[in-house]
PDB file of C-alpha atoms in Angstrom:
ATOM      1  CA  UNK A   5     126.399-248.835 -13.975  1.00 76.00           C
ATOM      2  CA  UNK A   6     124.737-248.904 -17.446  1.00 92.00           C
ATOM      3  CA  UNK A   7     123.413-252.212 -18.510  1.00 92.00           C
ATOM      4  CA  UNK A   8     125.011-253.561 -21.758  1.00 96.00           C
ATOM      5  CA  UNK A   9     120.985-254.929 -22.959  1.00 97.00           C
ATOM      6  CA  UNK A  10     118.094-252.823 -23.478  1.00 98.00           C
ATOM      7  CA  UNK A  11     114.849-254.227 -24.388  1.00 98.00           C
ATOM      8  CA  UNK A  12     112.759-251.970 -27.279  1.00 98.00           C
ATOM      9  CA  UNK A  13     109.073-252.209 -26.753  1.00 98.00           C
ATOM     10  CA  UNK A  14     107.595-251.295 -30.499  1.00 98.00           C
ATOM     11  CA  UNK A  15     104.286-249.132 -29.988  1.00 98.00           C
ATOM     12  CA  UNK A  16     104.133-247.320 -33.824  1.00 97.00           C
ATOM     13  CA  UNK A  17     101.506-249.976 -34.707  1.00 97.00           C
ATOM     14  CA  UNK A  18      99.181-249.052 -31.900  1.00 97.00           C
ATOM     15  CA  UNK A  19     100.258-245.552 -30.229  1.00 94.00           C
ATOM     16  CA  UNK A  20     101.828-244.514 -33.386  1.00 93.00           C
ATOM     17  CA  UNK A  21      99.092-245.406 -35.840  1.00 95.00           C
ATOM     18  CA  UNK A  22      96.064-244.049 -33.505  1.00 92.00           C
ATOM     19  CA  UNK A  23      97.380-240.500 -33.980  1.00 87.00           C
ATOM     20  CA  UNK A  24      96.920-240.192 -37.760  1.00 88.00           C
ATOM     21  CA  UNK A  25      94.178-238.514 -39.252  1.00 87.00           C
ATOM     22  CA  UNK A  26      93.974-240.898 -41.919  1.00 89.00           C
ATOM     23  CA  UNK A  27      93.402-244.552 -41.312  1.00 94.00           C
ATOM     24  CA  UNK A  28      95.713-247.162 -42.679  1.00 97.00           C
ATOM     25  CA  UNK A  29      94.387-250.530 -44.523  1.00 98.00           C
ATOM     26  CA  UNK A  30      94.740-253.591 -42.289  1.00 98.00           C
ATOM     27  CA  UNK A  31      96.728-255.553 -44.953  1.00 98.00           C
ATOM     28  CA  UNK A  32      99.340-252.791 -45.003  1.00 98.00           C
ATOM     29  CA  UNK A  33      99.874-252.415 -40.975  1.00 98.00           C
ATOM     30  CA  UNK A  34     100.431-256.299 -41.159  1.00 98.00           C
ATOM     31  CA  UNK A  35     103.121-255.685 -43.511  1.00 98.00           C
ATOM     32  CA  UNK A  36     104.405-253.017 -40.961  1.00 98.00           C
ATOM     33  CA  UNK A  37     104.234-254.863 -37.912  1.00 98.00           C
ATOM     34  CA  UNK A  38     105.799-258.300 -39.690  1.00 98.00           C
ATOM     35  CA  UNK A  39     108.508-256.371 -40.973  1.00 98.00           C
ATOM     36  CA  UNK A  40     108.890-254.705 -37.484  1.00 98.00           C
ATOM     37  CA  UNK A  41     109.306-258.384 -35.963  1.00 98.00           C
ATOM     38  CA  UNK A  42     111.912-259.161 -38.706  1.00 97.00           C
ATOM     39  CA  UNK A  43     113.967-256.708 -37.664  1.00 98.00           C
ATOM     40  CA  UNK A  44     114.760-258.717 -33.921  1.00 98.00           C
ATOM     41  CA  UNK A  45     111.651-255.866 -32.402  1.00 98.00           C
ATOM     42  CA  UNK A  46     110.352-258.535 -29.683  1.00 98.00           C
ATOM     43  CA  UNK A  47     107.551-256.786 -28.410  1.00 98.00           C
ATOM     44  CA  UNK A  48     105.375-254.948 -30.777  1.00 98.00           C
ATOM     45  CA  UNK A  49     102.007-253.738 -29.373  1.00 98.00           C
ATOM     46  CA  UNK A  50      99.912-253.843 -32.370  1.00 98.00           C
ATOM     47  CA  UNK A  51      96.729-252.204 -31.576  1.00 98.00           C
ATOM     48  CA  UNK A  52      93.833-251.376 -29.346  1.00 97.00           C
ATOM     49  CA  UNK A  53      90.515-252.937 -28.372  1.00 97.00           C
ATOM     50  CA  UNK A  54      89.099-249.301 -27.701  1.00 94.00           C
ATOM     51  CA  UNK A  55      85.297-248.809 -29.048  1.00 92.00           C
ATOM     52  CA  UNK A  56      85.883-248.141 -32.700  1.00 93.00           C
ATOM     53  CA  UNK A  57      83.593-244.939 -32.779  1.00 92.00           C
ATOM     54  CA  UNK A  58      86.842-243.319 -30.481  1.00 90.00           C
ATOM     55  CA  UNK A  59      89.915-244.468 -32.622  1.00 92.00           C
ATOM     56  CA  UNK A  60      88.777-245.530 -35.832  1.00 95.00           C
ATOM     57  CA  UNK A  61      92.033-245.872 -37.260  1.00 95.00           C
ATOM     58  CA  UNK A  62      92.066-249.044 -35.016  1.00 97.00           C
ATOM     59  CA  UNK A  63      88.935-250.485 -35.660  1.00 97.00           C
ATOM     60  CA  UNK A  64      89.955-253.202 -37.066  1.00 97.00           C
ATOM     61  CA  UNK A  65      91.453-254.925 -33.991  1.00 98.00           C
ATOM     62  CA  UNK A  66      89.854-258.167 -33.994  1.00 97.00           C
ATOM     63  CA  UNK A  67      90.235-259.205 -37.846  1.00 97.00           C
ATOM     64  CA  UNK A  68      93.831-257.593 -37.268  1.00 98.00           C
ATOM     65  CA  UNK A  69      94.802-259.687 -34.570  1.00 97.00           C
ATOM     66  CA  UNK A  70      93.502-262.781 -36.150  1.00 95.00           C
ATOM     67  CA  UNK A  71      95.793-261.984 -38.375  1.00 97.00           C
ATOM     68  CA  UNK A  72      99.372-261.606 -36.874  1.00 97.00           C
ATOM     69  CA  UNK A  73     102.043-262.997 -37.869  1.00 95.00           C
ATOM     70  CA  UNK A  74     103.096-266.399 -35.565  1.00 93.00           C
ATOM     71  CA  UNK A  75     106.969-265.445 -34.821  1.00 93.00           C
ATOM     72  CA  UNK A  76     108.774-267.699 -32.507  1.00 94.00           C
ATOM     73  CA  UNK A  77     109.972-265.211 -29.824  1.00 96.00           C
ATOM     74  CA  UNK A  78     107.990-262.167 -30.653  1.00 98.00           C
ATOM     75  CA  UNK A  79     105.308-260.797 -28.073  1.00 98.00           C
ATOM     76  CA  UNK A  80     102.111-258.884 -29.773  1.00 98.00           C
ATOM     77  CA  UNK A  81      99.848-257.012 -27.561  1.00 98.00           C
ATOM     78  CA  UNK A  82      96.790-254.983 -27.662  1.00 98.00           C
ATOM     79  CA  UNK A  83      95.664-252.178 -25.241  1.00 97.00           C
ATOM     80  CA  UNK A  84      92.407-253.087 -23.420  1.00 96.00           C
ATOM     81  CA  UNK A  85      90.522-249.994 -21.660  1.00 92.00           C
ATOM     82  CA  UNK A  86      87.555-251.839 -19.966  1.00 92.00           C
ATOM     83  CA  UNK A  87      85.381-255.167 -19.429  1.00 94.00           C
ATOM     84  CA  UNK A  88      84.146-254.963 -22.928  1.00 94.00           C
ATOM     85  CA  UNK A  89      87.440-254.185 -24.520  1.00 95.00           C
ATOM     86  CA  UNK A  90      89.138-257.807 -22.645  1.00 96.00           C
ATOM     87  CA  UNK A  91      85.786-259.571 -23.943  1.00 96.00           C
ATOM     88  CA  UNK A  92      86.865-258.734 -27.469  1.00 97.00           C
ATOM     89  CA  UNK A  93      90.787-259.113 -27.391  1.00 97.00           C
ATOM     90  CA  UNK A  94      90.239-262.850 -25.279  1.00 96.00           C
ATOM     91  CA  UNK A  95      88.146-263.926 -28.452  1.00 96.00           C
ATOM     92  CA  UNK A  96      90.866-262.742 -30.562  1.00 96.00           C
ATOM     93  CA  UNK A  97      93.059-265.199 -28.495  1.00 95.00           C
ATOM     94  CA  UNK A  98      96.294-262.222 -28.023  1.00 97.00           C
ATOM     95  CA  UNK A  99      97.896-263.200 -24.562  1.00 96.00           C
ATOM     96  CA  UNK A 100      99.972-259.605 -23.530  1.00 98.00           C
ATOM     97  CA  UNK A 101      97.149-256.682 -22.694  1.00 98.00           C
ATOM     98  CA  UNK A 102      97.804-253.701 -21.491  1.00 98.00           C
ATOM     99  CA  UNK A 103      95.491-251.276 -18.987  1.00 97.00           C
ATOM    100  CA  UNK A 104      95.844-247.331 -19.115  1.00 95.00           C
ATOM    101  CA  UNK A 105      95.424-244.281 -16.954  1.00 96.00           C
ATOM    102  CA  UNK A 106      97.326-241.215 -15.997  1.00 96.00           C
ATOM    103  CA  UNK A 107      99.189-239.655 -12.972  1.00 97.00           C
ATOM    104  CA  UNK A 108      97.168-235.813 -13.481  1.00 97.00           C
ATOM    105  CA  UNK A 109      93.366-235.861 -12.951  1.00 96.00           C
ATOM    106  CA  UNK A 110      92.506-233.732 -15.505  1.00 95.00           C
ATOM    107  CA  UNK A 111      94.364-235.712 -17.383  1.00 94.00           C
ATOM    108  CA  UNK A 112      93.050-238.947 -17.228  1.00 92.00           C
ATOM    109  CA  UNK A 113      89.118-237.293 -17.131  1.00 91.00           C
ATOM    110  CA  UNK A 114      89.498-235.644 -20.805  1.00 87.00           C
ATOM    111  CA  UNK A 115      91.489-239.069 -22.027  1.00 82.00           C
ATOM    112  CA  UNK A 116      89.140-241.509 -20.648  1.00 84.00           C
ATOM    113  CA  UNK A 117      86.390-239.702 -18.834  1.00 86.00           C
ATOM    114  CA  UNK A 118      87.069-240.674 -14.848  1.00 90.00           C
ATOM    115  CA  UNK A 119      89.059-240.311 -12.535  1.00 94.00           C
ATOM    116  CA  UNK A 120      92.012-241.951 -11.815  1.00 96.00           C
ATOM    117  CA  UNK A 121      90.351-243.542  -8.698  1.00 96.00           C
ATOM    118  CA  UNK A 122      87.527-244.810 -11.374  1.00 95.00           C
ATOM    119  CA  UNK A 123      90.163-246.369 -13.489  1.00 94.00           C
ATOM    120  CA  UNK A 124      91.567-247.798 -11.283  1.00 95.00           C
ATOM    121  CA  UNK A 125      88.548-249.334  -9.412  1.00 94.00           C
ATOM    122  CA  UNK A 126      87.708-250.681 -13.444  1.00 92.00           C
ATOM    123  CA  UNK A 127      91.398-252.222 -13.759  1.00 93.00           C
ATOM    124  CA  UNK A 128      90.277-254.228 -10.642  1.00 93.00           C
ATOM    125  CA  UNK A 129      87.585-256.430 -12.263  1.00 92.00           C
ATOM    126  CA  UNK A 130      89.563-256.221 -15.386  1.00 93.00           C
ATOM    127  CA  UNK A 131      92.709-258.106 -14.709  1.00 93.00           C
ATOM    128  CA  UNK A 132      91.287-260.990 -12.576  1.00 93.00           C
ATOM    129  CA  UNK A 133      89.381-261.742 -15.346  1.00 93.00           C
ATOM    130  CA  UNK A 134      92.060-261.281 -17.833  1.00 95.00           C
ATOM    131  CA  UNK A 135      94.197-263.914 -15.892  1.00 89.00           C
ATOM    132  CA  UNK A 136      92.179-267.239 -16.595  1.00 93.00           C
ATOM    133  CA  UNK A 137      93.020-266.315 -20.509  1.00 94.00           C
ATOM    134  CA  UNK A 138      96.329-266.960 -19.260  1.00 95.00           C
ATOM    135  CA  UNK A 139      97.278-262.787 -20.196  1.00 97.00           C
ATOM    136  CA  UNK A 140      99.635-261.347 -18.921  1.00 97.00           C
ATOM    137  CA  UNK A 141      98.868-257.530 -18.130  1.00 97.00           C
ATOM    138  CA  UNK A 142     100.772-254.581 -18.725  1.00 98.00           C
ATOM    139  CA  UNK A 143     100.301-251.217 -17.360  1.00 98.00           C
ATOM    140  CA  UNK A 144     100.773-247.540 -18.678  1.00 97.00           C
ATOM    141  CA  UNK A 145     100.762-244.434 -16.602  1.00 98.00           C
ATOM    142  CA  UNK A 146     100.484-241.219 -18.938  1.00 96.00           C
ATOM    143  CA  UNK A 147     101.897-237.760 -17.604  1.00 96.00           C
ATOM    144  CA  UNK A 148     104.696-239.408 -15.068  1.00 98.00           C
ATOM    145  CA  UNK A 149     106.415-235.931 -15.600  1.00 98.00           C
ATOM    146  CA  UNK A 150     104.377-233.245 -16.899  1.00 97.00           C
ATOM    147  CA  UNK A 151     100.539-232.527 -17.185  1.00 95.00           C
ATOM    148  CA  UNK A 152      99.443-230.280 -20.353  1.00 92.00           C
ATOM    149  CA  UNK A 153      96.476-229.284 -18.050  1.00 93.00           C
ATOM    150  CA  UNK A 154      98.483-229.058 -14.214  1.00 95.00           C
ATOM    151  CA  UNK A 155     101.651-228.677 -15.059  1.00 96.00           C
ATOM    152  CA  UNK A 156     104.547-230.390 -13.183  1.00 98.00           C
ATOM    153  CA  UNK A 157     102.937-233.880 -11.583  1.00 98.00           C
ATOM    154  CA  UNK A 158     104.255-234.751  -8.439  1.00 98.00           C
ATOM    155  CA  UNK A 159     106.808-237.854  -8.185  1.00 98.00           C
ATOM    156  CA  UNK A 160     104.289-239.305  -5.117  1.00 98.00           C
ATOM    157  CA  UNK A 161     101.689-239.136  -6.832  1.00 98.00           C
ATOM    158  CA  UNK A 162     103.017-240.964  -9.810  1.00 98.00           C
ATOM    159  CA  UNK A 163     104.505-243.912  -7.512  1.00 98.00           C
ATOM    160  CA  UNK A 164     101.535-244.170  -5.877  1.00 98.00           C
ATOM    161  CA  UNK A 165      99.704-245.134  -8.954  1.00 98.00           C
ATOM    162  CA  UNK A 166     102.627-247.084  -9.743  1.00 98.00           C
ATOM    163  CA  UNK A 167     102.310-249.512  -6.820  1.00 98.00           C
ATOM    164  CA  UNK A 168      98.240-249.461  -7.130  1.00 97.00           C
ATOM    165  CA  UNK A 169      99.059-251.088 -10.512  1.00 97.00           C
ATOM    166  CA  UNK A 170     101.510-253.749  -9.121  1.00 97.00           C
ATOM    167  CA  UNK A 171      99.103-254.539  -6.653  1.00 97.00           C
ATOM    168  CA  UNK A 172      96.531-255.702  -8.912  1.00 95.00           C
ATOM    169  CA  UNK A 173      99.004-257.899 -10.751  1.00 95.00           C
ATOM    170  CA  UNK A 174     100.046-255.934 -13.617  1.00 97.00           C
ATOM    171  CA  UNK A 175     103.358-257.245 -14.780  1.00 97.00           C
ATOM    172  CA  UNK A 176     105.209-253.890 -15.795  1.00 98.00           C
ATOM    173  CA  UNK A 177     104.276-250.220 -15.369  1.00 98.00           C
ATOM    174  CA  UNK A 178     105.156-247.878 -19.036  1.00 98.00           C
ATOM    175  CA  UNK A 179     105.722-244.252 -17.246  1.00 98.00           C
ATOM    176  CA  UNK A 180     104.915-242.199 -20.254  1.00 97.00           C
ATOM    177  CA  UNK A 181     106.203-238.532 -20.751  1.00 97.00           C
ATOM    178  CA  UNK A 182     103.299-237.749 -22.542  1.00 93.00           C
ATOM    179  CA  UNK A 183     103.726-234.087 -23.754  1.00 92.00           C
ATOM    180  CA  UNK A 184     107.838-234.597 -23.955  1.00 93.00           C
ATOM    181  CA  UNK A 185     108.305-231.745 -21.529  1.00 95.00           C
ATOM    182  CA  UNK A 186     110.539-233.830 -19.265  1.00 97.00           C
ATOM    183  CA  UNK A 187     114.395-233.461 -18.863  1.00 98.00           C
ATOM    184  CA  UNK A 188     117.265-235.584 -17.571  1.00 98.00           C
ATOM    185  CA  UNK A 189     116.575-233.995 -13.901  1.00 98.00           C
ATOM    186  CA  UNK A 190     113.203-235.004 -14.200  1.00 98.00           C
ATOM    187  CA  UNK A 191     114.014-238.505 -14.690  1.00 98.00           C
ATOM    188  CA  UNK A 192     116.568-238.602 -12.061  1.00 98.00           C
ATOM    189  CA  UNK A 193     114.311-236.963  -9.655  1.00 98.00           C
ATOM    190  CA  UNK A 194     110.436-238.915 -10.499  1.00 98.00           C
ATOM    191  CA  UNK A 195     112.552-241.977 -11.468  1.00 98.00           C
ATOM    192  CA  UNK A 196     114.503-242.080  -8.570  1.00 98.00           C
ATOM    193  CA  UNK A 197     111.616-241.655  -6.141  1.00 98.00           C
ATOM    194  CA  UNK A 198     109.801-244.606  -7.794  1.00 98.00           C
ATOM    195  CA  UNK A 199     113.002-246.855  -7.964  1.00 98.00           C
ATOM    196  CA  UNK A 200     113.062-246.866  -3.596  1.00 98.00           C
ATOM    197  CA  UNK A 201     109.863-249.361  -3.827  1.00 98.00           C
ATOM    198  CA  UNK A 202     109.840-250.789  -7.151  1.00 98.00           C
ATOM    199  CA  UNK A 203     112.622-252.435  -8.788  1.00 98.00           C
ATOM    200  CA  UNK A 204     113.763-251.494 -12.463  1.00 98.00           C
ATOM    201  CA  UNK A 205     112.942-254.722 -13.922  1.00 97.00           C
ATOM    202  CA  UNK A 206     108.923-253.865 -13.287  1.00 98.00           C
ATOM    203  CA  UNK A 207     109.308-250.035 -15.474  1.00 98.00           C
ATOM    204  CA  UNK A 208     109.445-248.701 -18.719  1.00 98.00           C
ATOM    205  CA  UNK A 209     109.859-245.405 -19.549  1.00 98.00           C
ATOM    206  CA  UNK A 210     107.720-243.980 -22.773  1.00 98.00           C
ATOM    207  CA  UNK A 211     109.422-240.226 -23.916  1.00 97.00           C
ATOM    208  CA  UNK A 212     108.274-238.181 -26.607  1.00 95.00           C
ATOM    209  CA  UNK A 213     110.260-236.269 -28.530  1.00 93.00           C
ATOM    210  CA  UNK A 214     108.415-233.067 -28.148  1.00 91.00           C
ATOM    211  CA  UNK A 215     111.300-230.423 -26.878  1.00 92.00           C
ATOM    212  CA  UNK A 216     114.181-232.590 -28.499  1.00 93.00           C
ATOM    213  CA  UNK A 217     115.175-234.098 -24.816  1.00 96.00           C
ATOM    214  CA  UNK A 218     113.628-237.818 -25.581  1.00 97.00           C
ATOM    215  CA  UNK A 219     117.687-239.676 -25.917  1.00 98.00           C
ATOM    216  CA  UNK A 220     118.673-237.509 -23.016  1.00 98.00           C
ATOM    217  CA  UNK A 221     115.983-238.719 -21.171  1.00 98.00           C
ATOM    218  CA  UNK A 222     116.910-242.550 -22.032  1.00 98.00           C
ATOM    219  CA  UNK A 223     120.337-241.830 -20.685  1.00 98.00           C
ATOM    220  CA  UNK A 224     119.375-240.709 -17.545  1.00 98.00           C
ATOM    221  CA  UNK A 225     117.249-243.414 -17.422  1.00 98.00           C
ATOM    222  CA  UNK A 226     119.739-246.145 -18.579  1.00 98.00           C
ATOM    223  CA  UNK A 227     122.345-244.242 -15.516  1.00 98.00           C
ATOM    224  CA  UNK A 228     119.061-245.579 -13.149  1.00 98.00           C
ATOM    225  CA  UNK A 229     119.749-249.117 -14.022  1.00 98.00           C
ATOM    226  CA  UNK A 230     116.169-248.685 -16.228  1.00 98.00           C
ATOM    227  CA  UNK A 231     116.334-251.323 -19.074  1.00 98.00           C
ATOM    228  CA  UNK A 232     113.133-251.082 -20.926  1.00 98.00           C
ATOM    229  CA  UNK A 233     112.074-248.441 -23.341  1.00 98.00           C
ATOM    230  CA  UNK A 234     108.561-247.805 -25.752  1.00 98.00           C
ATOM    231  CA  UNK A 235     109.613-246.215 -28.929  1.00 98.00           C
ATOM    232  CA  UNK A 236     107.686-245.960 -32.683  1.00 97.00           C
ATOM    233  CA  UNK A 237     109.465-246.650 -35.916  1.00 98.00           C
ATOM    234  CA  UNK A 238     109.651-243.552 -37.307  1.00 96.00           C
ATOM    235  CA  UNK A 239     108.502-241.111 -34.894  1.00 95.00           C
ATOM    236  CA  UNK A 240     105.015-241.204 -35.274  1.00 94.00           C
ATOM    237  CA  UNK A 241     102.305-241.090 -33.121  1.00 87.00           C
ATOM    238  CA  UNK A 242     101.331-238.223 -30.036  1.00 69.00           C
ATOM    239  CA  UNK A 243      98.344-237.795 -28.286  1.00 62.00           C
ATOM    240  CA  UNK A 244      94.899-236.647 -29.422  1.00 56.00           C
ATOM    241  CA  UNK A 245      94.430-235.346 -25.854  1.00 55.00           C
ATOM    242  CA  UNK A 246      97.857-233.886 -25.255  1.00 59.00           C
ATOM    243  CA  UNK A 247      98.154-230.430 -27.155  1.00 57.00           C
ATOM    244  CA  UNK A 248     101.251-229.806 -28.550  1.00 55.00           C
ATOM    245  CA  UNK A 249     102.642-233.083 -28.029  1.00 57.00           C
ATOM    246  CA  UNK A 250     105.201-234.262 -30.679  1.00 67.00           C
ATOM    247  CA  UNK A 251     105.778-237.798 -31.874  1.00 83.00           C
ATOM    248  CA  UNK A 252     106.895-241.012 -29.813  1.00 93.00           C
ATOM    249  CA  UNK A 253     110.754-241.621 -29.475  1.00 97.00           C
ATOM    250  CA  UNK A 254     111.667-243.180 -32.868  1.00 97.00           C
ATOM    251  CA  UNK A 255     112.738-246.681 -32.795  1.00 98.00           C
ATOM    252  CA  UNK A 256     115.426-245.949 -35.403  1.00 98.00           C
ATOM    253  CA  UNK A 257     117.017-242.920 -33.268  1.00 98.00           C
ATOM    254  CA  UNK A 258     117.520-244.777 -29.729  1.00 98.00           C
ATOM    255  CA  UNK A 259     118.836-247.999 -31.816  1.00 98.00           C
ATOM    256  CA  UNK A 260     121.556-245.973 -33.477  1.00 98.00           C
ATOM    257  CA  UNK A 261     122.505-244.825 -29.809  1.00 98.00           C
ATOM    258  CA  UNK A 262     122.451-247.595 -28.666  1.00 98.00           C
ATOM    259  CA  UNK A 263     124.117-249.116 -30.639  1.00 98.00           C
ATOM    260  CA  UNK A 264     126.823-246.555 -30.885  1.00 97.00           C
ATOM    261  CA  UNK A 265     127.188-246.550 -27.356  1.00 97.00           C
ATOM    262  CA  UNK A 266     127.955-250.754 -27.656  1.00 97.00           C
ATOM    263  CA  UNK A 267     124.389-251.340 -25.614  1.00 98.00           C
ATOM    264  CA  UNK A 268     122.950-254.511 -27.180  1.00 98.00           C
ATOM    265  CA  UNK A 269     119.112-254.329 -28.450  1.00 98.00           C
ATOM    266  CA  UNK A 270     119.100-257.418 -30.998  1.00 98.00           C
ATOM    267  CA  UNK A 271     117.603-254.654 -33.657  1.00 98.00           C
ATOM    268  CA  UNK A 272     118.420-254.554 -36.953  1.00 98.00           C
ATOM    269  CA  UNK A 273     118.225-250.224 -37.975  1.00 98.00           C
ATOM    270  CA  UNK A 274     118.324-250.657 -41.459  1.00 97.00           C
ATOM    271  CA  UNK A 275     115.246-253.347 -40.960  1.00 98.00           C
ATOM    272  CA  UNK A 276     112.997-250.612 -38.916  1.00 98.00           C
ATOM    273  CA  UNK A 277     113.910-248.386 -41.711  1.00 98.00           C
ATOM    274  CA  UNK A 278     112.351-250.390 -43.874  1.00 98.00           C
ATOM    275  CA  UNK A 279     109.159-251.015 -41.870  1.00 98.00           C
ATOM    276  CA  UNK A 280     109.055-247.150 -41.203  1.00 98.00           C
ATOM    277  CA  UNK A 281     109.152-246.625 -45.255  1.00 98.00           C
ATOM    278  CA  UNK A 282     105.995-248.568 -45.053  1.00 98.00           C
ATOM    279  CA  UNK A 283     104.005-246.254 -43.302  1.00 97.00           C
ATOM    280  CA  UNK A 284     105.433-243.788 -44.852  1.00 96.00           C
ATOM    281  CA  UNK A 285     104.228-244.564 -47.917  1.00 97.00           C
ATOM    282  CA  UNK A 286     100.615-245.573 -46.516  1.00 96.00           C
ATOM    283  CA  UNK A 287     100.730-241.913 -45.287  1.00 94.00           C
ATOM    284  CA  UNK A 288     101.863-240.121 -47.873  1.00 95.00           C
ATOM    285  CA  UNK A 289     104.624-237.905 -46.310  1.00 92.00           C
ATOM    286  CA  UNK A 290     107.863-238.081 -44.333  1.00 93.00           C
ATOM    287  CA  UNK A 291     108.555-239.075 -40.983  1.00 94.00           C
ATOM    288  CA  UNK A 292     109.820-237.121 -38.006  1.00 93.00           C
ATOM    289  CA  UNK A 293     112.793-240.113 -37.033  1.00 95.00           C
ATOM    290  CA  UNK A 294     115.948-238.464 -37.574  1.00 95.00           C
ATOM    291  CA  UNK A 295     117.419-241.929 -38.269  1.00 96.00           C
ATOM    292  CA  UNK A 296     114.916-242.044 -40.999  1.00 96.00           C
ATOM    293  CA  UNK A 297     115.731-238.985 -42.949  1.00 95.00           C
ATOM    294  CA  UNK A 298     119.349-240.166 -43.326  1.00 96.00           C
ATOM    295  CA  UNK A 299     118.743-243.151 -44.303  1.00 96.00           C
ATOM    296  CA  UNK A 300     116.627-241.863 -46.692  1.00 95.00           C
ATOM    297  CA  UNK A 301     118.765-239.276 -48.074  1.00 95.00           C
ATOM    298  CA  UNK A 302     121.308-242.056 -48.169  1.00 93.00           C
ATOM    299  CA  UNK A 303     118.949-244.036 -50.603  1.00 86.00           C
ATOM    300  CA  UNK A 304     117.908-241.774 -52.883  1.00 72.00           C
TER     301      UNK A 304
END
């Protein structure tokens, strides 16, 4: 049975924003991200502690942080990729971190240069020392489906990372279809598998848009009891180290399904339109959301 809530986890500031080749001023992604939390978003990860010198459109993490808007309600988090990286974002005083790595090994080596045994071995001294800031920890696992290196990854192997996670104490697990390749069967099937040792309440599911399957995909999911999704207003966002990957699943498309198919999110569309036309300005061109073009259209 499909649950009648679904929880949108807002990653355009962050995943979406890292992507670009042009880096947006740190006064106007505060506008985007309080505009996102106006619009009843709850969790909005806003950026990443990751060394400057290898996503400079995020270097300005710590004076951004600083920054954010204090919402009664509303969750901000920052991705943290090492020791150094939780140094910076526990000075910056944000409470929700996440840790990432990858179910493909070639995968994870090009992304972050180690293995996935290495990242996980750094996740280890990580989060014990993230938990005295009182953080809680979230954790994403890129290429749950398909590699753009190997190919299909196998639904073991993905658990298996899965539960290495939940061990350490990482609070949820974002399973990330990170070139978009996946289908409905590959939900049900990787999905599925994972589901017979961890309960739905500890995953996420991240889909890109890439082959136009990204809403089928969420309604597989949703048929698996799985109530938490990662989308970016608008569309944007990919992956530098995923070749021919397409933009996130927009936040405007799954909220008009949603909310079409009487599923409750406590998102206002018409609200992430507006924060999308932010960054759509700061960009200078359109964006991929189909949501977004027709309310566009619609206003002009």
């Amino acid at each position: 049975m499909i649950e009648k809530r679904v929880n949108i986890f807002e990653v355009g500031p962050r995943d979406g924003l890292q992507n670009e080749s042009q880096t947006v001023p740190t006064s106007v992604k505060l506008q985007f991200i309080e505009t996102l939390a106006q619009s009843g978003l709850k969790q909005i990860e806003a950026t990443s502690f990751v060394h400057p010198k290898v996503i400079p459109q995020l270097a300005d993490a710590d004076e951004l942080v600083k920054q954010l808007p204090k919402i009664p309600g509303v969750q901000f988090s920052a991705l943290v990729p090492n020791e150094k990286g939780l140094e910076r974002a526990a000075a910056s005083g944000i409470k929700h971190i996440a840790v990432f790595t990858a179910a493909s090994e070639t995968f994870v080596q090009k992304n972050i240069r180690m293995t996935i045994a290495e990242s996980l071995a750094e996740f280890q001294k990580v989060i014990p020392l993230a938990k005295p800031h009182g953080m809680d920890i979230r954790g994403y696992v890129s290429t749950g489906f398909v590699c753009p290196y190997e190919g299909n990854v196998p639904k073991e192997k993905v658990r298996e990372v899965c539960e290495k996670l939940l061990e350490m104490g990482v609070s949820q697990i974002s399973i990330g279809d990170t070139i978009g390749a996946a289908a409905p069967s590959d939900v049900q099937t990787t999905v599925g598998h994972i589901l017979e040792k961890i309960p739905a309440s500890k995953i996420a599911l991240h889909f890109h848009d890439t082959y136009g399957t990204a809403l089928a995909n969420v309604y597989a999911a949703l048929q698996l009891g799985i109530t938490t999704f990662d989308t970016s207003a608008g569309g944007i966002g990919g992956c530098p180290y995923a070749p021919g990957a397409a933009g996130n699943l927009a936040t405007e498309d799954l909220v008009y399904m949603l909310d079409r198919m009487g599923i409750q999110t406590g998102v206002d569309l018409q609200k992430v339109f507006e924060a999308s036309n932010i960054i759509a300005r700061a960009l200078n061109r359109d964006l991929p959301s189909r949501q977004w073009n027709r309310l566009k259209s619609q206003s002009t």
